[in-house]
PDB file of C-alpha atoms in Angstrom:
ATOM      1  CA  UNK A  25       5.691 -36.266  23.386  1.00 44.00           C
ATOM      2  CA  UNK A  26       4.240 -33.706  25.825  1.00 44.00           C
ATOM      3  CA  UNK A  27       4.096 -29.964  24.850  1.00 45.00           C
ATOM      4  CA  UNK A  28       3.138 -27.288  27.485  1.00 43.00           C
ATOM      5  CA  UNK A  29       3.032 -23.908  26.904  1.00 44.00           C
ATOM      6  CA  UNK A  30       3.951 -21.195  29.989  1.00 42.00           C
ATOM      7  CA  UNK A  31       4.077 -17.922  29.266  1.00 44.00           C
ATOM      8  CA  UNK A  32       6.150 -17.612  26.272  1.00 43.00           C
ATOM      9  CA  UNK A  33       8.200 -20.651  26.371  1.00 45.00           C
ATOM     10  CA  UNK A  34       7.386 -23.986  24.830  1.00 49.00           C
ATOM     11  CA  UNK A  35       8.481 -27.234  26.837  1.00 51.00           C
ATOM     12  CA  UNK A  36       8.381 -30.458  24.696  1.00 57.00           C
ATOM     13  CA  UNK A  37       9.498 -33.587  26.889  1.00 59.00           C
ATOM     14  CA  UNK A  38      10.250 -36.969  24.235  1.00 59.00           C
ATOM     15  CA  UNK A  39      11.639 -40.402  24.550  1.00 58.00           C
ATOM     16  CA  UNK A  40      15.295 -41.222  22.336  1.00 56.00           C
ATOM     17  CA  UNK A  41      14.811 -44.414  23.521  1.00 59.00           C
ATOM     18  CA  UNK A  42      13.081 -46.889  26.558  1.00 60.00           C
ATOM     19  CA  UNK A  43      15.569 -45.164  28.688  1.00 62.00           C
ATOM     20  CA  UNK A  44      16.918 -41.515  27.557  1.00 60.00           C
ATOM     21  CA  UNK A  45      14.554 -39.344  27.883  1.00 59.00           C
ATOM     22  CA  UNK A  46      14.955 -35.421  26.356  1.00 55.00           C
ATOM     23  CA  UNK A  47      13.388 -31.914  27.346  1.00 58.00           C
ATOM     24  CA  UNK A  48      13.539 -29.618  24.652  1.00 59.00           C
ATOM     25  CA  UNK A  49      12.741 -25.942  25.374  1.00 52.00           C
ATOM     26  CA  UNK A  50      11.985 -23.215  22.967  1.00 55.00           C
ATOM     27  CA  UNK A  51      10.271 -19.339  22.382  1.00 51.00           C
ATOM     28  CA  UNK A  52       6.446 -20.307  21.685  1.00 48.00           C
ATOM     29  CA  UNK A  53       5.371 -18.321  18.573  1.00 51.00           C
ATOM     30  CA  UNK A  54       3.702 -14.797  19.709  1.00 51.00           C
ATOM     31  CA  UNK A  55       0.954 -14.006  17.498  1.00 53.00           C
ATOM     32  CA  UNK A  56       1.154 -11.075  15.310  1.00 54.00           C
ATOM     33  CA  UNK A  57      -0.682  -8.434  16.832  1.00 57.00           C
ATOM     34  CA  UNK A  58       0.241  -6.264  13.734  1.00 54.00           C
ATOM     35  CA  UNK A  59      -0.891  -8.301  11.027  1.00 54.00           C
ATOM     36  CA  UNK A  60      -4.351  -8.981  12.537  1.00 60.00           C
ATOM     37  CA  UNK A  61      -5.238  -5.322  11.983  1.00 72.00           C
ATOM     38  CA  UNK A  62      -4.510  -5.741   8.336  1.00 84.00           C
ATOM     39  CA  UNK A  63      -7.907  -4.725   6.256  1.00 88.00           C
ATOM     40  CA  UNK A  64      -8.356  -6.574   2.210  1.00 89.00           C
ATOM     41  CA  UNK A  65      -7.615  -4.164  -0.779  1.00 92.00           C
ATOM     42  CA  UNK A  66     -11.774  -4.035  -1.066  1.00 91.00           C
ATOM     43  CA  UNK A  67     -11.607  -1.199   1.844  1.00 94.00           C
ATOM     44  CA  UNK A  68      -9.910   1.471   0.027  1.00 97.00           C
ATOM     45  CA  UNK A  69     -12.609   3.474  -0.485  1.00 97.00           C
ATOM     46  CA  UNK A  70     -13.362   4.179  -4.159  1.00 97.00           C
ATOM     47  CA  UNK A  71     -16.475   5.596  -3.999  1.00 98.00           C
ATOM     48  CA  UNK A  72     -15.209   8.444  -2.315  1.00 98.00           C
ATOM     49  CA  UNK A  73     -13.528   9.819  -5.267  1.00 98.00           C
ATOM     50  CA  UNK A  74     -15.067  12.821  -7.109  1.00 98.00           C
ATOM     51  CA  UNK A  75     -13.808  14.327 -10.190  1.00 98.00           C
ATOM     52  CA  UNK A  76     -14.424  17.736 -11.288  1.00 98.00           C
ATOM     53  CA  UNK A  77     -14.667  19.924 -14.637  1.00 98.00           C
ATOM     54  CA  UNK A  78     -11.297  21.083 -16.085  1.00 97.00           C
ATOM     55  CA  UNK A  79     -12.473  24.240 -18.398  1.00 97.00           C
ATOM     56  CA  UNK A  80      -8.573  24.299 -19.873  1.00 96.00           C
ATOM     57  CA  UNK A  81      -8.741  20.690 -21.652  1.00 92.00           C
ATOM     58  CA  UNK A  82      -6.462  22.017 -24.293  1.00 89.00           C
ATOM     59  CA  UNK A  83      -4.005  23.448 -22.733  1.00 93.00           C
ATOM     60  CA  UNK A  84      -1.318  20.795 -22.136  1.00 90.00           C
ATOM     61  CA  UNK A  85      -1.455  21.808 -18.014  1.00 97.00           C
ATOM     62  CA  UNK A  86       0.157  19.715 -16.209  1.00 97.00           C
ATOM     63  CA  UNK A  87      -0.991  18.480 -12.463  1.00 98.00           C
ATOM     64  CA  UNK A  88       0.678  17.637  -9.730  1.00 98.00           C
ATOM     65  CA  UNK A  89      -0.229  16.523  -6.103  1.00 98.00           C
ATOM     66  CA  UNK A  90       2.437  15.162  -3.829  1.00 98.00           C
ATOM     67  CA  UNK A  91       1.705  13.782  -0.232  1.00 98.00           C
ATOM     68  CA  UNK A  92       4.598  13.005   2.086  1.00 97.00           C
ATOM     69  CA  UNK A  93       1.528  10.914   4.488  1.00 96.00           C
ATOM     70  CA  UNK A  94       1.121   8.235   2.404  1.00 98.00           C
ATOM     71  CA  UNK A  95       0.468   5.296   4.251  1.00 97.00           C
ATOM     72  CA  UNK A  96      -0.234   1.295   4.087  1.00 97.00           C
ATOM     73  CA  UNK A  97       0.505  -1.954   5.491  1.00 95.00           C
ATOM     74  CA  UNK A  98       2.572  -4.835   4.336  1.00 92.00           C
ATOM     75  CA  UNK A  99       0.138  -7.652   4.267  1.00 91.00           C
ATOM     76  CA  UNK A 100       2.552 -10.351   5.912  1.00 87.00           C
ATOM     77  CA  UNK A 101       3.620  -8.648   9.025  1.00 88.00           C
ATOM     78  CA  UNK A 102       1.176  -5.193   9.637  1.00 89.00           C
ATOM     79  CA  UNK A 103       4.216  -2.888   9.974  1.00 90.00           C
ATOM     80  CA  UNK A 104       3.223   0.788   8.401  1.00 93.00           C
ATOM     81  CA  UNK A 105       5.087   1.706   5.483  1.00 95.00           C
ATOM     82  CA  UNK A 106       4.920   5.000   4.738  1.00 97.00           C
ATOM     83  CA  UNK A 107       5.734   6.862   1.501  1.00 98.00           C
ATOM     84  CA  UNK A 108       6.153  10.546  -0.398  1.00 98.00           C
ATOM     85  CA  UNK A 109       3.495   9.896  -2.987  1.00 98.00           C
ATOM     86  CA  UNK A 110       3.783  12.065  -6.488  1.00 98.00           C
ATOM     87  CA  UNK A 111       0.814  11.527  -8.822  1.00 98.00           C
ATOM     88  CA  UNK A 112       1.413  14.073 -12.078  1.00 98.00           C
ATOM     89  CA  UNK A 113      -1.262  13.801 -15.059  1.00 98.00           C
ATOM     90  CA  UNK A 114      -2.326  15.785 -18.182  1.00 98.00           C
ATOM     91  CA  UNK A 115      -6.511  16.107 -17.347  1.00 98.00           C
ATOM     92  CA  UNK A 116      -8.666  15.747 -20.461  1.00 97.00           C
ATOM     93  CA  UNK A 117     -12.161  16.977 -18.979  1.00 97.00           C
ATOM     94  CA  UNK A 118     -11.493  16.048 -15.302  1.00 98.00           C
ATOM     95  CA  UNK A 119      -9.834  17.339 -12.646  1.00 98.00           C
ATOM     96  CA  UNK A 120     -10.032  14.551  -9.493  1.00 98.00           C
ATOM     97  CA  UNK A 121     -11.494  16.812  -6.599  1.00 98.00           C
ATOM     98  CA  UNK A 122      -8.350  17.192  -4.174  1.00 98.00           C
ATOM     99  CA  UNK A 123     -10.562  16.306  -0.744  1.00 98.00           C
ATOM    100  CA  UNK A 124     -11.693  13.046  -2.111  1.00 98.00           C
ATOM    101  CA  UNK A 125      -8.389  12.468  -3.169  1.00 98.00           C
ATOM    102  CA  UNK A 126      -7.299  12.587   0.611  1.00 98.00           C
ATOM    103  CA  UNK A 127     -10.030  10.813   1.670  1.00 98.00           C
ATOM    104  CA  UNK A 128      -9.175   8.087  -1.030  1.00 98.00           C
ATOM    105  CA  UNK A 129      -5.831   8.040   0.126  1.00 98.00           C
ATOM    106  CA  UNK A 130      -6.222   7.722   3.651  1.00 97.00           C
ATOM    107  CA  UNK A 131      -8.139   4.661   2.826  1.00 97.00           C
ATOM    108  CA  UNK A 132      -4.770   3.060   2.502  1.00 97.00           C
ATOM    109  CA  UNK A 133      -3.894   3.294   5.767  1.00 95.00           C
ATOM    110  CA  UNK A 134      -4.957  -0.269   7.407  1.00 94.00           C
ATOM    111  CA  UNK A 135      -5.255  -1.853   3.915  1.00 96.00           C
ATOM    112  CA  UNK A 136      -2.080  -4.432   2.880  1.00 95.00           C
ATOM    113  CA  UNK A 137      -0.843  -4.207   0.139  1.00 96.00           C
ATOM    114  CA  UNK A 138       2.356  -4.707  -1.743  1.00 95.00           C
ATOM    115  CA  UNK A 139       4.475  -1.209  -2.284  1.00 95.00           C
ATOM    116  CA  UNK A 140       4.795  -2.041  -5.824  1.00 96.00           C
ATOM    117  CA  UNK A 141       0.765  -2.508  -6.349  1.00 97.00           C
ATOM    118  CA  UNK A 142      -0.255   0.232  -4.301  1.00 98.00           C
ATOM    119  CA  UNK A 143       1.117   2.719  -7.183  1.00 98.00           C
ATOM    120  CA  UNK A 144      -0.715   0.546  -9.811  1.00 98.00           C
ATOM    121  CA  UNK A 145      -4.009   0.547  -7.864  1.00 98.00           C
ATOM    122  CA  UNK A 146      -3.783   4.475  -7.340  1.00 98.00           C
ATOM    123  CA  UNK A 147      -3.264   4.849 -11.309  1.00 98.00           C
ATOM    124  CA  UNK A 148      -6.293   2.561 -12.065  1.00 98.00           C
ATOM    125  CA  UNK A 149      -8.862   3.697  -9.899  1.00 98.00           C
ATOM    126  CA  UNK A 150      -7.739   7.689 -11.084  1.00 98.00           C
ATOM    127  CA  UNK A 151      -7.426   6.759 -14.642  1.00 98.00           C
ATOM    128  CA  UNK A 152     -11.252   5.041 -14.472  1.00 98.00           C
ATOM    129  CA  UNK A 153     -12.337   8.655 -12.813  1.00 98.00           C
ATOM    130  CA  UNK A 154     -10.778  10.939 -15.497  1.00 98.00           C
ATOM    131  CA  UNK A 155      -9.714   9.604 -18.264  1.00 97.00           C
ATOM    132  CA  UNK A 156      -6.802  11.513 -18.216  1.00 98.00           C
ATOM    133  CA  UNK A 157      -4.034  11.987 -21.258  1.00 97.00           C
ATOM    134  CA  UNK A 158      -1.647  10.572 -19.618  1.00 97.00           C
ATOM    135  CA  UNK A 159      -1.147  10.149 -15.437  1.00 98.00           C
ATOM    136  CA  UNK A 160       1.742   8.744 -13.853  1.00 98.00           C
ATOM    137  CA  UNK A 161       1.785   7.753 -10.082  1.00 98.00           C
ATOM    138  CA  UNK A 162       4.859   7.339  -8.227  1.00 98.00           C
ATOM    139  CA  UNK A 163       5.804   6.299  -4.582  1.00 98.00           C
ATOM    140  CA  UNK A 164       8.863   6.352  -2.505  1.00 98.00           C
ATOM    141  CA  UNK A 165       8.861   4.257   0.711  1.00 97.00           C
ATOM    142  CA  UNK A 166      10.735   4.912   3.791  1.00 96.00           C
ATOM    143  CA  UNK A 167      13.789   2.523   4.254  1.00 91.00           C
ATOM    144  CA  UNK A 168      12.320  -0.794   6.602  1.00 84.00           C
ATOM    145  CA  UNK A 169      14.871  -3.482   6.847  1.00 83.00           C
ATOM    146  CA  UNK A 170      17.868  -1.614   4.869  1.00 90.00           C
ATOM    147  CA  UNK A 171      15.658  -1.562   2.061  1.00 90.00           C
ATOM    148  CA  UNK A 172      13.764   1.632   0.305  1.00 93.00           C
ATOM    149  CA  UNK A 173      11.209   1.056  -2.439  1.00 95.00           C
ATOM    150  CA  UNK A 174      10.722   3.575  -5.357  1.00 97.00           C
ATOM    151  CA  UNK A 175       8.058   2.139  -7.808  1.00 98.00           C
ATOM    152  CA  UNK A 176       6.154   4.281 -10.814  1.00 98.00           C
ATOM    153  CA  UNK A 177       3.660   3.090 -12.511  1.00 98.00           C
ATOM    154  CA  UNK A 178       2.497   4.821 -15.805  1.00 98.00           C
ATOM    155  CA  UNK A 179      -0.769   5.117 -18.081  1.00 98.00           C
ATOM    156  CA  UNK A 180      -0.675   7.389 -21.722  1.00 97.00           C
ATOM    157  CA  UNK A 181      -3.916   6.985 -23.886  1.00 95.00           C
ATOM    158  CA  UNK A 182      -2.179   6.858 -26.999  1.00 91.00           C
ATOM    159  CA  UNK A 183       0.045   4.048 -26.042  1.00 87.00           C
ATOM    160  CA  UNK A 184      -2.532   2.100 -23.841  1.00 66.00           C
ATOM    161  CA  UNK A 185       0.202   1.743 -21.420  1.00 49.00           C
ATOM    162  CA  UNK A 186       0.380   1.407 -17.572  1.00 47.00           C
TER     163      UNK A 186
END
């Protein structure tokens, strides 16, 4: 058998028998430009995160921050996905410093990472900063393939949940 590649075709020339002979010809594989841009879950940039006094720690306030610029990779192909991020949490003594928090996020953007775990990693890295009463991080991705993702992941401290 004799493969030669030209272009982006793939020629493969093979013997049936002593005297048939067949050409086969077929789309070589292009590589995935995407995917080779695709950065491991250790470059979202924890140490960027700062949290900050809350002087109302019994006060049952509730936080909000919502992003519509969410953005990460799926780690098989390197297409974006992009998402409206919600994360809502009772503070204890902590308050997460809301530049950080873009910075932290933003982190995201060449990292892959499933859809599903990128809501769990957000809650664990913010619940190890503020030990908040209870947080709960939720994402909604834009449709890709006929399919949209809406995962939530949450923590309370007096149900050890996540």
């Amino acid at each position: 058998t004799v493969a030669s590649v030209s272009g982006v075709l793939l020629l493969t020339a093979g013997k049936y028998s002593a005297d048939n002979w067949y050409i086969r010809c077929e789309r070589a594989a292009k590589p995935n430009r995407q995917a080779e841009r695709v950065t491991a879950e250790d470059a979202i940039d924890i140490a960027v995160l700062e949290a900050i006094p809350f002087d109302y720690p019994d006060s049952a306030t509730e936080v909000f921050y919502e992003t519509d610029e969410f953005t990460s990779v799926c780690p098989w192909t390197g297409l974006p996905d992009f998402a409206h991020l919600i994360i809502r949490y009772l503070p204890d003594k902590s308050l997460v410093e809301l530049k950080s928090l873009k910075y932290y996020l933003t982190s995201y953007r060449n990292v892959g990472i499933l859809q599903e775990h990128a809501v769990n990693r957000i809650l664990q890295d913010l619940v190890q900063l503020l030990a908040p009463v209870s947080m709960m991080v939720e994402s909604e991705y834009r449709e890709r393939g006929g399919i949209k993702t809406r995962a939530i992941a949450r923590y309370d401290r007096n149900n050890k949940s996540k």
